[in-house]
GROMACS .gro file of C-alpha atoms in nm:
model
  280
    1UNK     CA    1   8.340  20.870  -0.735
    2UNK     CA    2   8.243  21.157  -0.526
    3UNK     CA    3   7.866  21.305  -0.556
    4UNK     CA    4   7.795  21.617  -0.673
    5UNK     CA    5   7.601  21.854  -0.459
    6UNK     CA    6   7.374  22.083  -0.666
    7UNK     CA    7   7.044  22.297  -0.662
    8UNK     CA    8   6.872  21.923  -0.641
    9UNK     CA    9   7.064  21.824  -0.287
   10UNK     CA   10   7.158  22.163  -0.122
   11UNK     CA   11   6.905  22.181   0.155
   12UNK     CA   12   6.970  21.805   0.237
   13UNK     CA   13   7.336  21.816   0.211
   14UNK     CA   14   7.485  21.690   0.560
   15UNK     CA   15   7.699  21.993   0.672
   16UNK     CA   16   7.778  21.807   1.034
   17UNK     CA   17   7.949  21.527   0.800
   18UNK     CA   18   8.212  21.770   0.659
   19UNK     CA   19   8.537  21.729   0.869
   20UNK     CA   20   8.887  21.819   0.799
   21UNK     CA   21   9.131  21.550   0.678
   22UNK     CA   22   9.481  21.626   0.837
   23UNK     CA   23   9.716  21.938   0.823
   24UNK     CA   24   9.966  22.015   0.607
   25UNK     CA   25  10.269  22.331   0.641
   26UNK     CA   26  10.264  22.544   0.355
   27UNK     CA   27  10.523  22.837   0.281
   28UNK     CA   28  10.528  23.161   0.483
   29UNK     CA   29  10.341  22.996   0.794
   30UNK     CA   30  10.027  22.907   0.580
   31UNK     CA   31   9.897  22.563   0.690
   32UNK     CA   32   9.657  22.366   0.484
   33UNK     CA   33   9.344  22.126   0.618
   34UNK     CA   34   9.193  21.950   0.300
   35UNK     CA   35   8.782  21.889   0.324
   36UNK     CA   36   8.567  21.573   0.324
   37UNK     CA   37   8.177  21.490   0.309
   38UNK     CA   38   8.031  21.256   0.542
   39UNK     CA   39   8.142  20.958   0.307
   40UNK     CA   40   8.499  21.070   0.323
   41UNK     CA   41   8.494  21.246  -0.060
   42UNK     CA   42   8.579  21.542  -0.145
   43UNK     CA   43   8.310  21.830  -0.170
   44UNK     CA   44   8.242  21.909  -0.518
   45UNK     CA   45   7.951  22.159  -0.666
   46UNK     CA   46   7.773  22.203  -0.963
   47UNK     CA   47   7.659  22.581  -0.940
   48UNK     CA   48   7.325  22.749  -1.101
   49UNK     CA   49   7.323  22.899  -1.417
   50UNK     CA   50   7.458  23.246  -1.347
   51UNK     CA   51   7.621  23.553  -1.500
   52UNK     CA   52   8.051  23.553  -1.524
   53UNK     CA   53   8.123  23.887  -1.326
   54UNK     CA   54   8.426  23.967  -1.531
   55UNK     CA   55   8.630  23.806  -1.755
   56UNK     CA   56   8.796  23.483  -1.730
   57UNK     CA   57   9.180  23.572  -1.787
   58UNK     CA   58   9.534  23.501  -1.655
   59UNK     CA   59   9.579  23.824  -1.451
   60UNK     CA   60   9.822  23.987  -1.179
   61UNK     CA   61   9.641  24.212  -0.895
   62UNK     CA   62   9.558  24.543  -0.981
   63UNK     CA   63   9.881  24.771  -0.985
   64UNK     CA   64  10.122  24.487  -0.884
   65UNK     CA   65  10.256  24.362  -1.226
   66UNK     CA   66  10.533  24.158  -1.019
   67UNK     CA   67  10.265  23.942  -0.797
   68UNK     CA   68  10.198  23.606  -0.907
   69UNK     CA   69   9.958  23.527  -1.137
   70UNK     CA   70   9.649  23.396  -1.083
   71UNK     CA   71   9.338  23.343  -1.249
   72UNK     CA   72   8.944  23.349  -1.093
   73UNK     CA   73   8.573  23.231  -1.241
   74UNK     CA   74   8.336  23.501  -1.047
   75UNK     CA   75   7.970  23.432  -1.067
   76UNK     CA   76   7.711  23.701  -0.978
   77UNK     CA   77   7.447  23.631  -0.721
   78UNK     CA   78   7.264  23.947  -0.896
   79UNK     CA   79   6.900  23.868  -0.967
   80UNK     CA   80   6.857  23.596  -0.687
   81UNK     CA   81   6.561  23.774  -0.520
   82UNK     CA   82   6.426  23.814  -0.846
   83UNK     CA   83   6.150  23.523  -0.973
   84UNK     CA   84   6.315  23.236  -1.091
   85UNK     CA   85   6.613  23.314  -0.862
   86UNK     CA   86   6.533  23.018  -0.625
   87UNK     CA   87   6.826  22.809  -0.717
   88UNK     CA   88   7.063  23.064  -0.718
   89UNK     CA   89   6.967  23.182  -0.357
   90UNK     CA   90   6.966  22.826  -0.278
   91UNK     CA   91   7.363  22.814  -0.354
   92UNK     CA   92   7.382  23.131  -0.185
   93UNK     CA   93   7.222  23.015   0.158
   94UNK     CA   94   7.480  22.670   0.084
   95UNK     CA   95   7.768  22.878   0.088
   96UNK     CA   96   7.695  23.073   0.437
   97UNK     CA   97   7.614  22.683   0.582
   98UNK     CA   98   7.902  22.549   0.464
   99UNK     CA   99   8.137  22.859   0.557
  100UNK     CA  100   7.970  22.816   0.954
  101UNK     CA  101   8.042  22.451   0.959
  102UNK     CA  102   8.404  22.525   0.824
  103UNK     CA  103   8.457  22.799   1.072
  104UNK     CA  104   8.356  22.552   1.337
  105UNK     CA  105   8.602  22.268   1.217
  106UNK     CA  106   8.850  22.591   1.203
  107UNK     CA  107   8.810  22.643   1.561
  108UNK     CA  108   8.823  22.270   1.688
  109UNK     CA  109   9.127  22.218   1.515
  110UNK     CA  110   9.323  22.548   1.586
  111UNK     CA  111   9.598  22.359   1.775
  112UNK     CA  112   9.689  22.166   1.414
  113UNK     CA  113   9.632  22.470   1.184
  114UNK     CA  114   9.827  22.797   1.352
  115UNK     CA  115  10.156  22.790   1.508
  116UNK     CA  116  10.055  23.016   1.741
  117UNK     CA  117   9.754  23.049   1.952
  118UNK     CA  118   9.448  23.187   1.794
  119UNK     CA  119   9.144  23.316   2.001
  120UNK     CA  120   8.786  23.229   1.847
  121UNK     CA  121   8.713  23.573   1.788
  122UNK     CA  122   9.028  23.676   1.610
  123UNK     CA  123   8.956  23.375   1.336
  124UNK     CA  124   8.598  23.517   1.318
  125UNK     CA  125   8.744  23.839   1.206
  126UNK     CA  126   9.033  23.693   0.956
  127UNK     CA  127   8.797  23.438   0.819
  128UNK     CA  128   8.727  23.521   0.418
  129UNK     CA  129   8.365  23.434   0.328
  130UNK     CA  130   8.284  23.198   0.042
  131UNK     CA  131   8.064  23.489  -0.075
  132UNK     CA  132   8.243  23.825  -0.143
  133UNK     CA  133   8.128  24.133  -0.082
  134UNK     CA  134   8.193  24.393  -0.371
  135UNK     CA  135   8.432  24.704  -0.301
  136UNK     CA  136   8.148  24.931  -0.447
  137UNK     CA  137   7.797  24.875  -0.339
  138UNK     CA  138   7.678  24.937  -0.697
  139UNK     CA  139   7.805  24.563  -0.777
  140UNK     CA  140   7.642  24.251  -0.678
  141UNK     CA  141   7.821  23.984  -0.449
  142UNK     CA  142   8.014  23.716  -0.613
  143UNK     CA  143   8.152  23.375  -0.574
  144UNK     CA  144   8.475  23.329  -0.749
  145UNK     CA  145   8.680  22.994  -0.766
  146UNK     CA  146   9.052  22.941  -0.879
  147UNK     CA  147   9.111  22.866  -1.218
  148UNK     CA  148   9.450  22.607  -1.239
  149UNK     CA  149   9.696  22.751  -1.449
  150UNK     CA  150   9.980  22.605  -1.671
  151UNK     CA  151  10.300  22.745  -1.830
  152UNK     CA  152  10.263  22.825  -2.201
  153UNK     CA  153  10.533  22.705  -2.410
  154UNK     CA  154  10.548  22.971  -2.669
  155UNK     CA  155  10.405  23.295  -2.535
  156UNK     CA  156  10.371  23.547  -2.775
  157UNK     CA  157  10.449  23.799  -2.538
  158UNK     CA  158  10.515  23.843  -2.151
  159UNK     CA  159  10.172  23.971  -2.076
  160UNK     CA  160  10.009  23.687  -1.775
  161UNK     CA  161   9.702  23.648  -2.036
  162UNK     CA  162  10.005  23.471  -2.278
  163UNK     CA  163  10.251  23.302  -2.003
  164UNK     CA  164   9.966  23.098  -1.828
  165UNK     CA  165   9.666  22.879  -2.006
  166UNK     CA  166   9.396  22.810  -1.828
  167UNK     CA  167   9.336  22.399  -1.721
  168UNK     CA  168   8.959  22.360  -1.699
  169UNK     CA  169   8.766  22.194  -1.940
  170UNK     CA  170   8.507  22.428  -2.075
  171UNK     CA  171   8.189  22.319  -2.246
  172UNK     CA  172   7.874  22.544  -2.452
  173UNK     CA  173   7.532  22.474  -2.486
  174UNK     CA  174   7.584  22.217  -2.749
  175UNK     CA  175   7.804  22.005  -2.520
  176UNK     CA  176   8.116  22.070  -2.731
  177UNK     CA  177   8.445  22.176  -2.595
  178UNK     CA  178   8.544  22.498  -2.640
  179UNK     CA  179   8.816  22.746  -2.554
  180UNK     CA  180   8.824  22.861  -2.184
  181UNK     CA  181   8.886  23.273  -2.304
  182UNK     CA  182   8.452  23.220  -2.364
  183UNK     CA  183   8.423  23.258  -2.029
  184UNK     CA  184   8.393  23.652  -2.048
  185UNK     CA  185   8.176  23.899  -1.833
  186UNK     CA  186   7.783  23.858  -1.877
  187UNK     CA  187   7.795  23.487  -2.010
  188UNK     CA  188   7.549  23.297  -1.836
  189UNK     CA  189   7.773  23.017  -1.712
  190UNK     CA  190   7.721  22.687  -1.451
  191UNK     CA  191   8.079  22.535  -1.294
  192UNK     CA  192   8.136  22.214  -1.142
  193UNK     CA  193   8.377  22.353  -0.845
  194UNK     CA  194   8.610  22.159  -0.587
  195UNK     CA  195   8.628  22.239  -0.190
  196UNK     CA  196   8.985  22.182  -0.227
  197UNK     CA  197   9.169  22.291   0.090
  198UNK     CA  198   9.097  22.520   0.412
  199UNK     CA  199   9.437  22.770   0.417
  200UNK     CA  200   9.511  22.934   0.757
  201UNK     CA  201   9.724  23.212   0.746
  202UNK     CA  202   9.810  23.407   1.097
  203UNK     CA  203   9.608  23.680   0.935
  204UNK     CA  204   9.377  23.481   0.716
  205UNK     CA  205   9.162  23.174   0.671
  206UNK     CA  206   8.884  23.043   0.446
  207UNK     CA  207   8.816  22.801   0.192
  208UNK     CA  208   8.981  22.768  -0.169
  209UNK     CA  209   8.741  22.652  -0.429
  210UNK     CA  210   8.895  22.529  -0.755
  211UNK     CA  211   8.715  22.519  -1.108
  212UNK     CA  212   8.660  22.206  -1.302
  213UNK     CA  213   8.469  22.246  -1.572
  214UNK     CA  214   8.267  22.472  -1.724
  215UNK     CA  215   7.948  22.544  -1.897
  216UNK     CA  216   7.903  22.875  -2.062
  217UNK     CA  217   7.649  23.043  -2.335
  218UNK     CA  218   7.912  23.254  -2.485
  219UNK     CA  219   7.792  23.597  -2.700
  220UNK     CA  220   7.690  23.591  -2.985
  221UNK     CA  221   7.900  23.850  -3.173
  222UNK     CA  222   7.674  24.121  -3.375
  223UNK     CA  223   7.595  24.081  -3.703
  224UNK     CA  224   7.350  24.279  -3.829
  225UNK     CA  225   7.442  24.629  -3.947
  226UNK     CA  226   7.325  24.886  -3.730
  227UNK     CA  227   7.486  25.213  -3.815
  228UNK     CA  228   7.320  25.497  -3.978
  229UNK     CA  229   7.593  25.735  -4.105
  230UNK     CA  230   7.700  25.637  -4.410
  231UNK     CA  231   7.709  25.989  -4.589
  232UNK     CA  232   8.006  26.027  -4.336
  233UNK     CA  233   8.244  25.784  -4.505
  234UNK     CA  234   8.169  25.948  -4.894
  235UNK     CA  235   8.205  26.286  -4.793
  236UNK     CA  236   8.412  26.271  -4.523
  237UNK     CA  237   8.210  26.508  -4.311
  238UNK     CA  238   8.421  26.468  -4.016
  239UNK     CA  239   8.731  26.659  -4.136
  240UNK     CA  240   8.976  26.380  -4.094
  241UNK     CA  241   9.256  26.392  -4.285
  242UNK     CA  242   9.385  26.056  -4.435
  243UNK     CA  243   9.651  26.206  -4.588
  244UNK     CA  244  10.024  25.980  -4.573
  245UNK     CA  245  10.274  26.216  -4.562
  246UNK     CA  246  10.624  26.001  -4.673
  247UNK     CA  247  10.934  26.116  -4.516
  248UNK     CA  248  11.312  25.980  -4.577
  249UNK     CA  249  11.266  25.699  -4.319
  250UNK     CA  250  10.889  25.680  -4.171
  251UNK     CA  251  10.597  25.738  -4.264
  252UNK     CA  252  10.327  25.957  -4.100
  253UNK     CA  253   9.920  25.898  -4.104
  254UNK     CA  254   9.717  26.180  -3.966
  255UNK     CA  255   9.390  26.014  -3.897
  256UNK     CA  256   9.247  26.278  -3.651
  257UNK     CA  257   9.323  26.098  -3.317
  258UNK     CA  258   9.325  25.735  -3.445
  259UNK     CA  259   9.715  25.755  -3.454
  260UNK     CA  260   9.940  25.670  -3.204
  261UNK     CA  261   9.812  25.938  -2.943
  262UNK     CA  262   9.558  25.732  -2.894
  263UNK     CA  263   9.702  25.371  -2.873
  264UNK     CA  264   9.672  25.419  -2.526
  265UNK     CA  265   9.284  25.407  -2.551
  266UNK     CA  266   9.134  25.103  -2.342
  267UNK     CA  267   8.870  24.884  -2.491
  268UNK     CA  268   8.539  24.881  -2.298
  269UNK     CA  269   8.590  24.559  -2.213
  270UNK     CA  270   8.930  24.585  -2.053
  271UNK     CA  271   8.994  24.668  -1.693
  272UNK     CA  272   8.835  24.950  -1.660
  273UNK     CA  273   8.450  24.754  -1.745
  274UNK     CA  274   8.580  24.508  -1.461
  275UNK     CA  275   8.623  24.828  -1.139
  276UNK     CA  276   8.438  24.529  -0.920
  277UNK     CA  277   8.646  24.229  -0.992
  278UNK     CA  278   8.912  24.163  -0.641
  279UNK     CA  279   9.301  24.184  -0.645
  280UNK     CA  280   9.427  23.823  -0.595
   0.00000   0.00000   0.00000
């Protein structure tokens, strides 16, 4: 059974061990190296407790509704200066080690992984860190590993978050199973990930890490009443009509912009809360 490298055993981890086990053809002229430890296993990680960046979901990239669908955990190395940080920059610094040693094996083995000839500097350039760099400096970096997907049998509609399911086993606090869709943005959340494959591309290379499992503090929802209007609702200070006006064949409700003008509303914690989450 392989070991699994956490906070405990990633200054001591033996990065010279990792090699590359073969090289497979993909589609499109992507080739494929799959990663070992020094023992011959495969690398897997059990991250720090840290903060899901955005949702959890079954998506397409932004504006491309006809790309494939594919579906990312992203942890947030915000707060890792901070005091009691020290694990999470230790997973950090891990990361940057193990992307070095990769880029090394990358270069040794560039006859077996490119068709073509590739100088060392042009895979410097292509090569896509296991730590990514936001779009808009007000985010944090992130690391984000695939989530497998499966087919659903019965989607309710044709939206990606219906025709995929997520496969990873997801776990709370308690140590009971529960549904992957917990896994939403601000979660504190730790993920046993998989260094499943190097993929080299002509324009293109890094590392593809794969979810497992999961363990996530979902939110609690809110449940203590907060609001302090109340007069509103008997009096109807806010003008609203609620009149229903009945017609031969429909039936209208005027409920001062709660109708169907404004079904096109998002919720806060739709795409628009998510501006630093990647296309993929």
């Amino acid at each position: 059974m392989p070991s699994l490298v956490s906070h405990k055993s990633f200054a001591s981890f033996d990065f010279e061990g990792v090699r590359i086990d073969g090289a497979t053809a993909g589609m499109s002229g992507v080739r494929f190296g799959y990663l070992q430890d020094a023992r011959g296993d495969r690398i897997k990680i059990e991250t720090p407790a840290m903060r899901i960046a955005w949702n959890a979901e079954p998506r397409t990239p932004h504006n491309q509704p006809d790309a494939s669908i594919g579906a990312r955990l992203a942890l947030s190395f915000g707060g890792m200066e901070s005091e009691g940080g020290q694990r999470v920059k230790a997973f950090h610094d891990f990361l940057f080690k193990m992307d070095d040693r990769v880029l090394a094996l990358v270069k040794e083995k560039k006859g077996a992984l490119w068709a073509k000839a590739m100088p060392d500097a042009k895979i410097d350039s292509v090569y896509v860190p296991s730590v990514k760099e936001p779009s808009d400096p007000k985010y944090d970096q992130t690391f984000a590993a695939k989530i497998p997907l499966e087919d659903n049998p019965s989607p309710a509609s044709d939206s990606p978050r219906d025709l995929k399911t997520m496969k990873i086993s997801v776990f709370n606090t308690a140590k009971k199973a529960i549904s992957p869709t917990e896994c939403k943005a601000g979660c504190l959340a730790s993920a046993i990930v998989e260094a499943s494959y190097i993929w080299c591309a002509p324009g293109m290379v890094g590392v593809t890490w794969t979810v497992r499992s999961v363990l996530v503090k979902p939110r609690k929802p809110e449940r203590t009443f907060q609001f302090t209007d109340v007069e509103g609702f008997e009096s109807d200070g806010s003008g609203a009509s609620s009149t229903v006006v009945s017609g031969d064949k429909n039936k209208k409700r005027r409920l001062n912009g709660t109708g169907d003008e404004a079904a096109g509303a998002r919720d806060s914690t739709g795409d628009e809360a998510e501006a630093g989450s990647p296309d993929y």
